[in-house]
Amino acid sequence: MLFATSLLIIGLILLVYGADRLVYSAAVLSRSLGVAPWLIGCTIVAFGTSLPELLVSVTAALNNQIDMAVGNILGSNIINIMLIVGGAALIRPVTFRSDIVRRELPLLLLITLLCSLLLADHSLGRLDGVLLLAAAAGYLLIIVTISRLALREGSDTLTREQLAELPQDSNNTVAVLWLVLAFIIMPISARMVIDNASVLARYFGLSDLLVGLTVLAIGTSLPELATLVAGALKGENDIALGNVIGSNIFNSVIVLGVPALLSPGPFNPDAFARDYWVMLAASIILAALCLRKRRRINRLSGALLVCGFIAYLAVLLI
C-alpha cells in the first residue's frame, strides 16, 4: 500500500510537470511560427491546466474505468471552486478587474447545464462526446473573439497578464526537446496514476467514482492551485481566477467529451444524482460572487466555500 501511494504521488508530480513543459513548448513554438501572443495565451496556456485531468480521464476510460474518469472531472471542478478559490480567498481576498472573467461565467453556467442533459441518463455515448467537443469549439471561438476585442481596446487586465506570463526567451531547440520529453512523460505518468489509484481503491474498498472525486481530483487540480497561488503573490488575480473558470469549462467539454468518444458506456448514478449538483451549485455560487459590483471574493465567502467542501467530503467518506 505504501509503495502504491508513493508511485501515485510520483505519477501526479510527473504528470503536472509534463503538462507544464508541454504548455511551455507549445507556447514557444507557436510564437516562433507567428501565432499572435494573445491567441496563445487564451488557448494553449488556458488549456494547459486541464491537461492532467485529460490524460488521467482518457487513461481511465481506455482502462474501462469510466467511473474514475467522470469522478475526476466532476471532482476537479468542485475542488477548483470550493477548495482552491475558497482557500485562496480565505487567506487573502481575491480582487479582479477583468471583463473577460465576468463574460466567461455565463458560458461556464451554460456548459454546466449542458452537462446535466448529457449525464442525466447515467451513460456517456459517442453522440454526447461529439456534442461536448462541438461546445468546446464554440467556446474557443467565443473566447478568442472576446480576447481579440479586449486586446484592441487595450484595457483588459486578463489579456495583459496572459501576455506577461508567456515565455520571453524562446529557444526552439530546447522547446522541441521539452515537447518530446513531455509526450514521453505524460502517458507513462497517467498510467502510473490510474494503476496505483486502482490498487489503493481495492485496498481501502473504495469505488472508482470516489477515488476519482477525491485522490485524482485533488492531484490533477495542482496546476490550478499553483496558478492561483502564483497569481495571488504577483497580484495577478485575474489570470488566476480566469484559469480556474477556463479549466472548469475545458474539463466539462473536452475532458468529458474525449473519454465519451473513446470509451462510451454507463457510469455510477451517484455521479449525477449527487456530485453533478454540487458542481452546479459551486458554479452558480462562483458566478454570483464574481458578478457583483465589488468584483471581490472576501474571506467570509472563501470560508463558506471551504466549509461547503469539507461538508461535501464528509458526505462522500461517510
PDB file of C-alpha atoms in Angstrom:
ATOM      1  CA  MET A   1       0.000   0.000   0.000  1.00  0.00           C
ATOM      2  CA  LEU A   2       2.840   2.408   0.875  1.00  0.00           C
ATOM      3  CA  PHE A   3       4.582   1.560  -2.404  1.00  0.00           C
ATOM      4  CA  ALA A   4       1.379   2.210  -4.405  1.00  0.00           C
ATOM      5  CA  THR A   5       0.861   5.534  -2.600  1.00  0.00           C
ATOM      6  CA  SER A   6       4.423   6.606  -3.377  1.00  0.00           C
ATOM      7  CA  LEU A   7       4.044   5.712  -7.054  1.00  0.00           C
ATOM      8  CA  LEU A   8       0.723   7.570  -7.201  1.00  0.00           C
ATOM      9  CA  ILE A   9       2.293  10.737  -5.805  1.00  0.00           C
ATOM     10  CA  ILE A  10       5.291  10.442  -8.143  1.00  0.00           C
ATOM     11  CA  GLY A  11       2.947   9.892 -11.082  1.00  0.00           C
ATOM     12  CA  LEU A  12       0.907  13.001 -10.216  1.00  0.00           C
ATOM     13  CA  ILE A  13       4.046  15.137  -9.873  1.00  0.00           C
ATOM     14  CA  LEU A  14       5.397  13.916 -13.226  1.00  0.00           C
ATOM     15  CA  LEU A  15       2.004  14.430 -14.856  1.00  0.00           C
ATOM     16  CA  VAL A  16       1.721  18.027 -13.682  1.00  0.00           C
ATOM     17  CA  TYR A  17       5.349  18.755 -14.587  1.00  0.00           C
ATOM     18  CA  GLY A  18       4.925  17.198 -18.023  1.00  0.00           C
ATOM     19  CA  ALA A  19       1.824  19.324 -18.650  1.00  0.00           C
ATOM     20  CA  ASP A  20       3.728  22.462 -17.670  1.00  0.00           C
ATOM     21  CA  ARG A  21       6.586  21.628 -20.058  1.00  0.00           C
ATOM     22  CA  LEU A  22       4.157  20.800 -22.853  1.00  0.00           C
ATOM     23  CA  VAL A  23       2.435  24.167 -22.494  1.00  0.00           C
ATOM     24  CA  TYR A  24       5.795  25.948 -22.390  1.00  0.00           C
ATOM     25  CA  SER A  25       6.992  24.184 -25.545  1.00  0.00           C
ATOM     26  CA  ALA A  26       3.738  24.765 -27.411  1.00  0.00           C
ATOM     27  CA  ALA A  27       3.800  28.459 -26.493  1.00  0.00           C
ATOM     28  CA  VAL A  28       7.406  28.908 -27.638  1.00  0.00           C
ATOM     29  CA  LEU A  29       6.911  27.041 -30.926  1.00  0.00           C
ATOM     30  CA  SER A  30       3.597  28.783 -31.660  1.00  0.00           C
ATOM     31  CA  ARG A  31       5.218  32.140 -31.098  1.00  0.00           C
ATOM     32  CA  SER A  32       8.091  31.287 -33.447  1.00  0.00           C
ATOM     33  CA  LEU A  33       5.540  30.287 -36.105  1.00  0.00           C
ATOM     34  CA  GLY A  34       3.984  33.742 -35.949  1.00  0.00           C
ATOM     35  CA  VAL A  35       0.905  32.953 -33.856  1.00  0.00           C
ATOM     36  CA  ALA A  36      -0.251  36.076 -32.021  1.00  0.00           C
ATOM     37  CA  PRO A  37       0.804  36.011 -28.354  1.00  0.00           C
ATOM     38  CA  TRP A  38      -2.704  36.919 -27.145  1.00  0.00           C
ATOM     39  CA  LEU A  39      -4.087  33.914 -29.051  1.00  0.00           C
ATOM     40  CA  ILE A  40      -1.519  31.619 -27.417  1.00  0.00           C
ATOM     41  CA  GLY A  41      -2.474  32.996 -24.011  1.00  0.00           C
ATOM     42  CA  CYS A  42      -6.216  32.459 -24.341  1.00  0.00           C
ATOM     43  CA  THR A  43      -5.993  28.985 -25.933  1.00  0.00           C
ATOM     44  CA  ILE A  44      -2.798  26.965 -25.328  1.00  0.00           C
ATOM     45  CA  VAL A  45      -1.950  28.385 -21.911  1.00  0.00           C
ATOM     46  CA  ALA A  46      -5.584  28.392 -20.762  1.00  0.00           C
ATOM     47  CA  PHE A  47      -5.983  24.739 -21.756  1.00  0.00           C
ATOM     48  CA  GLY A  48      -2.727  23.732 -20.097  1.00  0.00           C
ATOM     49  CA  THR A  49      -4.129  23.448 -16.574  1.00  0.00           C
ATOM     50  CA  SER A  50      -6.660  20.847 -17.801  1.00  0.00           C
ATOM     51  CA  LEU A  51      -4.067  18.557 -19.376  1.00  0.00           C
ATOM     52  CA  PRO A  52      -3.577  16.388 -16.240  1.00  0.00           C
ATOM     53  CA  GLU A  53      -7.341  15.805 -15.990  1.00  0.00           C
ATOM     54  CA  LEU A  54      -7.478  14.965 -19.704  1.00  0.00           C
ATOM     55  CA  LEU A  55      -4.653  12.409 -19.560  1.00  0.00           C
ATOM     56  CA  VAL A  56      -5.988  10.767 -16.394  1.00  0.00           C
ATOM     57  CA  SER A  57      -9.577  10.635 -17.640  1.00  0.00           C
ATOM     58  CA  VAL A  58      -8.627   9.265 -21.059  1.00  0.00           C
ATOM     59  CA  THR A  59      -6.363   6.632 -19.485  1.00  0.00           C
ATOM     60  CA  ALA A  60      -9.118   5.624 -17.041  1.00  0.00           C
ATOM     61  CA  ALA A  61     -11.719   5.421 -19.815  1.00  0.00           C
ATOM     62  CA  LEU A  62      -9.456   3.282 -22.017  1.00  0.00           C
ATOM     63  CA  ASN A  63      -8.969   1.044 -18.979  1.00  0.00           C
ATOM     64  CA  ASN A  64     -12.777   0.643 -18.761  1.00  0.00           C
ATOM     65  CA  GLN A  65     -12.876   2.711 -15.562  1.00  0.00           C
ATOM     66  CA  ILE A  66     -15.401   5.291 -16.702  1.00  0.00           C
ATOM     67  CA  ASP A  67     -16.466   5.994 -13.092  1.00  0.00           C
ATOM     68  CA  MET A  68     -12.940   7.118 -12.284  1.00  0.00           C
ATOM     69  CA  ALA A  69     -12.869   9.352 -15.378  1.00  0.00           C
ATOM     70  CA  VAL A  70     -16.222  11.004 -14.612  1.00  0.00           C
ATOM     71  CA  GLY A  71     -15.347  11.352 -10.929  1.00  0.00           C
ATOM     72  CA  ASN A  72     -12.052  13.022 -11.792  1.00  0.00           C
ATOM     73  CA  ILE A  73     -13.813  15.619 -13.945  1.00  0.00           C
ATOM     74  CA  LEU A  74     -16.635  16.441 -11.523  1.00  0.00           C
ATOM     75  CA  GLY A  75     -14.305  16.362  -8.518  1.00  0.00           C
ATOM     76  CA  SER A  76     -11.740  18.653 -10.174  1.00  0.00           C
ATOM     77  CA  ASN A  77     -14.398  21.241 -10.986  1.00  0.00           C
ATOM     78  CA  ILE A  78     -15.743  21.137  -7.424  1.00  0.00           C
ATOM     79  CA  ILE A  79     -12.260  21.391  -5.905  1.00  0.00           C
ATOM     80  CA  ASN A  80     -11.227  24.230  -8.241  1.00  0.00           C
ATOM     81  CA  ILE A  81     -14.058  26.413  -6.965  1.00  0.00           C
ATOM     82  CA  MET A  82     -14.764  25.354  -3.402  1.00  0.00           C
ATOM     83  CA  LEU A  83     -11.309  24.419  -2.147  1.00  0.00           C
ATOM     84  CA  ILE A  84      -8.865  26.351  -4.341  1.00  0.00           C
ATOM     85  CA  VAL A  85     -10.741  29.628  -4.901  1.00  0.00           C
ATOM     86  CA  GLY A  86     -12.326  29.420  -1.445  1.00  0.00           C
ATOM     87  CA  GLY A  87      -8.995  28.680   0.240  1.00  0.00           C
ATOM     88  CA  ALA A  88      -7.255  31.493  -1.635  1.00  0.00           C
ATOM     89  CA  ALA A  89      -9.957  33.993  -0.634  1.00  0.00           C
ATOM     90  CA  LEU A  90      -9.801  32.776   2.961  1.00  0.00           C
ATOM     91  CA  ILE A  91      -6.078  33.564   3.076  1.00  0.00           C
ATOM     92  CA  ARG A  92      -6.328  36.774   1.081  1.00  0.00           C
ATOM     93  CA  PRO A  93      -9.421  38.327  -0.584  1.00  0.00           C
ATOM     94  CA  VAL A  94      -9.426  37.755  -4.342  1.00  0.00           C
ATOM     95  CA  THR A  95      -9.956  41.015  -6.216  1.00  0.00           C
ATOM     96  CA  PHE A  96     -10.219  41.023 -10.001  1.00  0.00           C
ATOM     97  CA  ARG A  97     -10.829  43.629 -12.693  1.00  0.00           C
ATOM     98  CA  SER A  98     -11.134  41.698 -15.960  1.00  0.00           C
ATOM     99  CA  ASP A  99     -14.330  41.896 -18.014  1.00  0.00           C
ATOM    100  CA  ILE A 100     -13.279  38.680 -19.786  1.00  0.00           C
ATOM    101  CA  VAL A 101     -13.520  36.798 -16.492  1.00  0.00           C
ATOM    102  CA  ARG A 102     -17.048  38.100 -15.964  1.00  0.00           C
ATOM    103  CA  ARG A 103     -18.056  37.239 -19.545  1.00  0.00           C
ATOM    104  CA  GLU A 104     -16.780  33.673 -19.154  1.00  0.00           C
ATOM    105  CA  LEU A 105     -19.030  32.967 -16.174  1.00  0.00           C
ATOM    106  CA  PRO A 106     -22.320  32.729 -18.156  1.00  0.00           C
ATOM    107  CA  LEU A 107     -20.507  30.335 -20.520  1.00  0.00           C
ATOM    108  CA  LEU A 108     -19.469  28.219 -17.529  1.00  0.00           C
ATOM    109  CA  LEU A 109     -23.074  28.026 -16.339  1.00  0.00           C
ATOM    110  CA  LEU A 110     -24.412  27.200 -19.814  1.00  0.00           C
ATOM    111  CA  ILE A 111     -21.892  24.413 -20.336  1.00  0.00           C
ATOM    112  CA  THR A 112     -22.525  23.043 -16.839  1.00  0.00           C
ATOM    113  CA  LEU A 113     -26.257  22.909 -17.632  1.00  0.00           C
ATOM    114  CA  LEU A 114     -25.480  21.184 -20.951  1.00  0.00           C
ATOM    115  CA  CYS A 115     -23.641  18.503 -18.975  1.00  0.00           C
ATOM    116  CA  SER A 116     -26.807  17.849 -16.963  1.00  0.00           C
ATOM    117  CA  LEU A 117     -28.679  16.931 -20.144  1.00  0.00           C
ATOM    118  CA  LEU A 118     -25.954  14.503 -21.191  1.00  0.00           C
ATOM    119  CA  LEU A 119     -25.313  12.941 -17.780  1.00  0.00           C
ATOM    120  CA  ALA A 120     -28.953  12.519 -16.741  1.00  0.00           C
ATOM    121  CA  ASP A 121     -29.237   9.060 -18.342  1.00  0.00           C
ATOM    122  CA  HIS A 122     -26.175   7.847 -16.333  1.00  0.00           C
ATOM    123  CA  SER A 123     -24.323   6.988 -19.501  1.00  0.00           C
ATOM    124  CA  LEU A 124     -21.847   8.644 -21.858  1.00  0.00           C
ATOM    125  CA  GLY A 125     -22.218   7.899 -25.554  1.00  0.00           C
ATOM    126  CA  ARG A 126     -20.293   8.928 -28.636  1.00  0.00           C
ATOM    127  CA  LEU A 127     -23.025  11.414 -29.559  1.00  0.00           C
ATOM    128  CA  ASP A 128     -22.505  13.020 -26.144  1.00  0.00           C
ATOM    129  CA  GLY A 129     -18.801  13.267 -26.917  1.00  0.00           C
ATOM    130  CA  VAL A 130     -19.473  14.911 -30.280  1.00  0.00           C
ATOM    131  CA  LEU A 131     -21.838  17.452 -28.686  1.00  0.00           C
ATOM    132  CA  LEU A 132     -19.339  18.291 -25.944  1.00  0.00           C
ATOM    133  CA  LEU A 133     -16.467  18.761 -28.394  1.00  0.00           C
ATOM    134  CA  ALA A 134     -18.723  20.946 -30.560  1.00  0.00           C
ATOM    135  CA  ALA A 135     -19.421  23.015 -27.438  1.00  0.00           C
ATOM    136  CA  ALA A 136     -15.653  23.223 -26.872  1.00  0.00           C
ATOM    137  CA  ALA A 137     -15.151  24.585 -30.396  1.00  0.00           C
ATOM    138  CA  GLY A 138     -17.922  27.123 -29.813  1.00  0.00           C
ATOM    139  CA  TYR A 139     -16.381  28.201 -26.508  1.00  0.00           C
ATOM    140  CA  LEU A 140     -12.944  28.649 -28.092  1.00  0.00           C
ATOM    141  CA  LEU A 141     -14.444  30.749 -30.877  1.00  0.00           C
ATOM    142  CA  ILE A 142     -16.251  32.966 -28.362  1.00  0.00           C
ATOM    143  CA  ILE A 143     -13.270  33.410 -26.040  1.00  0.00           C
ATOM    144  CA  VAL A 144     -10.941  34.202 -28.962  1.00  0.00           C
ATOM    145  CA  THR A 145     -13.409  36.844 -30.159  1.00  0.00           C
ATOM    146  CA  ILE A 146     -13.737  38.334 -26.669  1.00  0.00           C
ATOM    147  CA  SER A 147      -9.959  38.378 -26.164  1.00  0.00           C
ATOM    148  CA  ARG A 148      -9.381  39.996 -29.560  1.00  0.00           C
ATOM    149  CA  LEU A 149     -11.821  42.793 -28.719  1.00  0.00           C
ATOM    150  CA  ALA A 150     -10.243  43.257 -25.286  1.00  0.00           C
ATOM    151  CA  LEU A 151      -6.771  43.467 -26.850  1.00  0.00           C
ATOM    152  CA  ARG A 152      -7.992  46.027 -29.347  1.00  0.00           C
ATOM    153  CA  GLU A 153      -9.359  48.171 -26.539  1.00  0.00           C
ATOM    154  CA  GLY A 154      -6.144  47.622 -24.578  1.00  0.00           C
ATOM    155  CA  SER A 155      -7.881  47.805 -21.214  1.00  0.00           C
ATOM    156  CA  ASP A 156      -8.436  44.231 -20.002  1.00  0.00           C
ATOM    157  CA  THR A 157      -6.119  43.072 -17.230  1.00  0.00           C
ATOM    158  CA  LEU A 158      -6.500  39.355 -18.024  1.00  0.00           C
ATOM    159  CA  THR A 159      -5.108  39.814 -21.537  1.00  0.00           C
ATOM    160  CA  ARG A 160      -2.151  41.831 -20.229  1.00  0.00           C
ATOM    161  CA  GLU A 161      -1.395  39.254 -17.517  1.00  0.00           C
ATOM    162  CA  GLN A 162      -1.561  36.394 -20.042  1.00  0.00           C
ATOM    163  CA  LEU A 163       0.914  38.159 -22.308  1.00  0.00           C
ATOM    164  CA  ALA A 164       3.256  38.791 -19.372  1.00  0.00           C
ATOM    165  CA  GLU A 165       3.246  35.094 -18.449  1.00  0.00           C
ATOM    166  CA  LEU A 166       4.328  33.864 -21.897  1.00  0.00           C
ATOM    167  CA  PRO A 167       7.968  32.715 -22.197  1.00  0.00           C
ATOM    168  CA  GLN A 168      10.101  35.615 -23.414  1.00  0.00           C
ATOM    169  CA  ASP A 169      13.485  33.947 -24.073  1.00  0.00           C
ATOM    170  CA  SER A 170      12.334  31.387 -26.602  1.00  0.00           C
ATOM    171  CA  ASN A 171      14.679  28.671 -27.817  1.00  0.00           C
ATOM    172  CA  ASN A 172      13.075  26.396 -30.388  1.00  0.00           C
ATOM    173  CA  THR A 173      15.571  23.560 -29.939  1.00  0.00           C
ATOM    174  CA  VAL A 174      15.010  23.443 -26.188  1.00  0.00           C
ATOM    175  CA  ALA A 175      11.263  23.720 -26.751  1.00  0.00           C
ATOM    176  CA  VAL A 176      11.254  20.728 -29.114  1.00  0.00           C
ATOM    177  CA  LEU A 177      13.259  18.658 -26.618  1.00  0.00           C
ATOM    178  CA  TRP A 178      10.825  19.528 -23.835  1.00  0.00           C
ATOM    179  CA  LEU A 179       7.924  18.717 -26.143  1.00  0.00           C
ATOM    180  CA  VAL A 180       9.295  15.256 -26.904  1.00  0.00           C
ATOM    181  CA  LEU A 181      10.049  14.636 -23.240  1.00  0.00           C
ATOM    182  CA  ALA A 182       6.557  15.765 -22.216  1.00  0.00           C
ATOM    183  CA  PHE A 183       4.949  13.384 -24.711  1.00  0.00           C
ATOM    184  CA  ILE A 184       7.000  10.559 -23.168  1.00  0.00           C
ATOM    185  CA  ILE A 185       6.417  11.519 -19.532  1.00  0.00           C
ATOM    186  CA  MET A 186       2.703  12.258 -19.597  1.00  0.00           C
ATOM    187  CA  PRO A 187       1.261   8.933 -20.851  1.00  0.00           C
ATOM    188  CA  ILE A 188       3.566   6.967 -18.548  1.00  0.00           C
ATOM    189  CA  SER A 189       2.729   9.107 -15.521  1.00  0.00           C
ATOM    190  CA  ALA A 190      -1.002   8.970 -16.290  1.00  0.00           C
ATOM    191  CA  ARG A 191      -0.794   5.188 -16.377  1.00  0.00           C
ATOM    192  CA  MET A 192       1.080   5.211 -13.067  1.00  0.00           C
ATOM    193  CA  VAL A 193      -1.655   7.340 -11.534  1.00  0.00           C
ATOM    194  CA  ILE A 194      -4.532   5.143 -12.722  1.00  0.00           C
ATOM    195  CA  ASP A 195      -2.862   1.817 -11.880  1.00  0.00           C
ATOM    196  CA  ASN A 196      -1.864   2.839  -8.372  1.00  0.00           C
ATOM    197  CA  ALA A 197      -5.145   4.619  -7.687  1.00  0.00           C
ATOM    198  CA  SER A 198      -6.853   1.335  -8.575  1.00  0.00           C
ATOM    199  CA  VAL A 199      -4.595  -0.532  -6.150  1.00  0.00           C
ATOM    200  CA  LEU A 200      -5.475   1.893  -3.341  1.00  0.00           C
ATOM    201  CA  ALA A 201      -9.176   1.698  -4.197  1.00  0.00           C
ATOM    202  CA  ARG A 202      -9.135  -2.071  -3.865  1.00  0.00           C
ATOM    203  CA  TYR A 203      -7.076  -1.933  -0.660  1.00  0.00           C
ATOM    204  CA  PHE A 204      -9.430   0.503   1.098  1.00  0.00           C
ATOM    205  CA  GLY A 205     -12.592  -0.847  -0.519  1.00  0.00           C
ATOM    206  CA  LEU A 206     -13.359   2.442  -2.286  1.00  0.00           C
ATOM    207  CA  SER A 207     -15.313   2.791  -5.507  1.00  0.00           C
ATOM    208  CA  ASP A 208     -13.676   4.108  -8.681  1.00  0.00           C
ATOM    209  CA  LEU A 209     -16.033   7.097  -8.525  1.00  0.00           C
ATOM    210  CA  LEU A 210     -14.901   8.035  -5.018  1.00  0.00           C
ATOM    211  CA  VAL A 211     -11.222   7.725  -5.947  1.00  0.00           C
ATOM    212  CA  GLY A 212     -11.805   9.966  -8.972  1.00  0.00           C
ATOM    213  CA  LEU A 213     -13.694  12.534  -6.894  1.00  0.00           C
ATOM    214  CA  THR A 214     -11.027  12.774  -4.196  1.00  0.00           C
ATOM    215  CA  VAL A 215      -7.484  11.498  -4.763  1.00  0.00           C
ATOM    216  CA  LEU A 216      -7.332  12.014  -8.525  1.00  0.00           C
ATOM    217  CA  ALA A 217      -9.309  15.258  -8.498  1.00  0.00           C
ATOM    218  CA  ILE A 218      -7.061  16.827  -5.868  1.00  0.00           C
ATOM    219  CA  GLY A 219      -3.901  15.631  -7.630  1.00  0.00           C
ATOM    220  CA  THR A 220      -4.899  16.834 -11.098  1.00  0.00           C
ATOM    221  CA  SER A 221      -6.040  20.212  -9.701  1.00  0.00           C
ATOM    222  CA  LEU A 222      -2.488  21.061  -8.638  1.00  0.00           C
ATOM    223  CA  PRO A 223      -1.867  23.295 -11.722  1.00  0.00           C
ATOM    224  CA  GLU A 224      -4.899  25.432 -10.838  1.00  0.00           C
ATOM    225  CA  LEU A 225      -3.689  25.666  -7.253  1.00  0.00           C
ATOM    226  CA  ALA A 226      -0.182  26.663  -8.363  1.00  0.00           C
ATOM    227  CA  THR A 227      -1.581  29.286 -10.762  1.00  0.00           C
ATOM    228  CA  LEU A 228      -3.837  30.784  -8.110  1.00  0.00           C
ATOM    229  CA  VAL A 229      -1.054  30.940  -5.514  1.00  0.00           C
ATOM    230  CA  ALA A 230       1.388  32.459  -8.023  1.00  0.00           C
ATOM    231  CA  GLY A 231      -1.263  34.935  -9.172  1.00  0.00           C
ATOM    232  CA  ALA A 232      -2.011  36.000  -5.605  1.00  0.00           C
ATOM    233  CA  LEU A 233       1.695  36.518  -4.839  1.00  0.00           C
ATOM    234  CA  LYS A 234       2.159  38.601  -8.001  1.00  0.00           C
ATOM    235  CA  GLY A 235      -1.123  40.459  -7.608  1.00  0.00           C
ATOM    236  CA  GLU A 236      -2.441  38.796 -10.791  1.00  0.00           C
ATOM    237  CA  ASN A 237      -5.816  37.592  -9.544  1.00  0.00           C
ATOM    238  CA  ASP A 238      -7.393  37.960 -12.985  1.00  0.00           C
ATOM    239  CA  ILE A 239      -5.269  35.279 -14.638  1.00  0.00           C
ATOM    240  CA  ALA A 240      -5.574  33.047 -11.578  1.00  0.00           C
ATOM    241  CA  LEU A 241      -9.368  33.249 -11.459  1.00  0.00           C
ATOM    242  CA  GLY A 242      -9.612  33.136 -15.250  1.00  0.00           C
ATOM    243  CA  ASN A 243      -7.609  29.889 -15.290  1.00  0.00           C
ATOM    244  CA  VAL A 244      -9.976  28.271 -12.782  1.00  0.00           C
ATOM    245  CA  ILE A 245     -13.039  29.240 -14.836  1.00  0.00           C
ATOM    246  CA  GLY A 246     -11.395  28.222 -18.117  1.00  0.00           C
ATOM    247  CA  SER A 247     -10.172  24.940 -16.618  1.00  0.00           C
ATOM    248  CA  ASN A 248     -13.684  24.061 -15.425  1.00  0.00           C
ATOM    249  CA  ILE A 249     -15.076  24.770 -18.888  1.00  0.00           C
ATOM    250  CA  PHE A 250     -12.375  22.697 -20.599  1.00  0.00           C
ATOM    251  CA  ASN A 251     -12.958  19.886 -18.092  1.00  0.00           C
ATOM    252  CA  SER A 252     -16.682  19.880 -18.825  1.00  0.00           C
ATOM    253  CA  VAL A 253     -16.399  19.806 -22.607  1.00  0.00           C
ATOM    254  CA  ILE A 254     -13.039  18.386 -23.695  1.00  0.00           C
ATOM    255  CA  VAL A 255     -12.013  16.255 -20.713  1.00  0.00           C
ATOM    256  CA  LEU A 256     -15.515  14.768 -20.532  1.00  0.00           C
ATOM    257  CA  GLY A 257     -16.040  14.652 -24.298  1.00  0.00           C
ATOM    258  CA  VAL A 258     -12.877  12.763 -25.306  1.00  0.00           C
ATOM    259  CA  PRO A 259     -13.470   9.756 -22.962  1.00  0.00           C
ATOM    260  CA  ALA A 260     -17.082   9.647 -24.170  1.00  0.00           C
ATOM    261  CA  LEU A 261     -15.819   9.254 -27.733  1.00  0.00           C
ATOM    262  CA  LEU A 262     -13.111   6.738 -26.917  1.00  0.00           C
ATOM    263  CA  SER A 263     -14.888   4.528 -24.404  1.00  0.00           C
ATOM    264  CA  PRO A 264     -18.652   5.143 -24.181  1.00  0.00           C
ATOM    265  CA  GLY A 265     -20.665   3.389 -21.504  1.00  0.00           C
ATOM    266  CA  PRO A 266     -22.664   3.701 -18.266  1.00  0.00           C
ATOM    267  CA  PHE A 267     -21.301   5.235 -15.074  1.00  0.00           C
ATOM    268  CA  ASN A 268     -22.247   5.226 -11.390  1.00  0.00           C
ATOM    269  CA  PRO A 269     -25.645   7.004 -10.994  1.00  0.00           C
ATOM    270  CA  ASP A 270     -24.322   8.785  -7.881  1.00  0.00           C
ATOM    271  CA  ALA A 271     -22.134  10.913 -10.144  1.00  0.00           C
ATOM    272  CA  PHE A 272     -25.236  12.670 -11.469  1.00  0.00           C
ATOM    273  CA  ALA A 273     -27.591  12.274  -8.508  1.00  0.00           C
ATOM    274  CA  ARG A 274     -25.103  13.749  -6.009  1.00  0.00           C
ATOM    275  CA  ASP A 275     -21.835  15.102  -7.428  1.00  0.00           C
ATOM    276  CA  TYR A 276     -23.095  16.905 -10.524  1.00  0.00           C
ATOM    277  CA  TRP A 277     -25.445  19.037  -8.409  1.00  0.00           C
ATOM    278  CA  VAL A 278     -22.616  20.001  -6.077  1.00  0.00           C
ATOM    279  CA  MET A 279     -20.611  21.089  -9.137  1.00  0.00           C
ATOM    280  CA  LEU A 280     -23.575  23.101 -10.454  1.00  0.00           C
ATOM    281  CA  ALA A 281     -24.165  24.749  -7.064  1.00  0.00           C
ATOM    282  CA  ALA A 282     -20.471  25.651  -6.780  1.00  0.00           C
ATOM    283  CA  SER A 283     -20.535  27.170 -10.298  1.00  0.00           C
ATOM    284  CA  ILE A 284     -23.642  29.239  -9.500  1.00  0.00           C
ATOM    285  CA  ILE A 285     -22.089  30.482  -6.241  1.00  0.00           C
ATOM    286  CA  LEU A 286     -18.867  31.456  -8.038  1.00  0.00           C
ATOM    287  CA  ALA A 287     -20.844  33.325 -10.706  1.00  0.00           C
ATOM    288  CA  ALA A 288     -22.895  35.142  -8.063  1.00  0.00           C
ATOM    289  CA  LEU A 289     -19.730  36.179  -6.197  1.00  0.00           C
ATOM    290  CA  CYS A 290     -17.898  37.365  -9.311  1.00  0.00           C
ATOM    291  CA  LEU A 291     -20.775  39.216 -10.979  1.00  0.00           C
ATOM    292  CA  ARG A 292     -21.264  41.556  -8.036  1.00  0.00           C
ATOM    293  CA  LYS A 293     -20.239  45.183  -8.477  1.00  0.00           C
ATOM    294  CA  ARG A 294     -17.398  44.898  -5.960  1.00  0.00           C
ATOM    295  CA  ARG A 295     -15.552  42.279  -8.065  1.00  0.00           C
ATOM    296  CA  ARG A 296     -14.139  40.769  -4.901  1.00  0.00           C
ATOM    297  CA  ILE A 297     -14.344  37.397  -3.166  1.00  0.00           C
ATOM    298  CA  ASN A 298     -13.840  38.162   0.527  1.00  0.00           C
ATOM    299  CA  ARG A 299     -12.695  35.958   3.395  1.00  0.00           C
ATOM    300  CA  LEU A 300     -16.234  35.197   4.553  1.00  0.00           C
ATOM    301  CA  SER A 301     -17.161  33.905   1.106  1.00  0.00           C
ATOM    302  CA  GLY A 302     -13.933  31.895   0.996  1.00  0.00           C
ATOM    303  CA  ALA A 303     -14.678  30.387   4.400  1.00  0.00           C
ATOM    304  CA  LEU A 304     -18.177  29.373   3.294  1.00  0.00           C
ATOM    305  CA  LEU A 305     -16.797  27.714   0.151  1.00  0.00           C
ATOM    306  CA  VAL A 306     -14.174  25.774   2.102  1.00  0.00           C
ATOM    307  CA  CYS A 307     -16.710  24.715   4.747  1.00  0.00           C
ATOM    308  CA  GLY A 308     -19.035  23.591   1.971  1.00  0.00           C
ATOM    309  CA  PHE A 309     -16.254  21.459   0.503  1.00  0.00           C
ATOM    310  CA  ILE A 310     -15.468  19.917   3.896  1.00  0.00           C
ATOM    311  CA  ALA A 311     -19.155  19.040   4.330  1.00  0.00           C
ATOM    312  CA  TYR A 312     -19.259  17.525   0.839  1.00  0.00           C
ATOM    313  CA  LEU A 313     -16.115  15.498   1.528  1.00  0.00           C
ATOM    314  CA  ALA A 314     -17.632  14.252   4.781  1.00  0.00           C
ATOM    315  CA  VAL A 315     -20.731  13.071   2.904  1.00  0.00           C
ATOM    316  CA  LEU A 316     -18.530  11.221   0.410  1.00  0.00           C
ATOM    317  CA  LEU A 317     -16.492   9.465   3.078  1.00  0.00           C
ATOM    318  CA  ILE A 318     -19.483   8.581   5.237  1.00  0.00           C
TER     319      ILE A 318
END
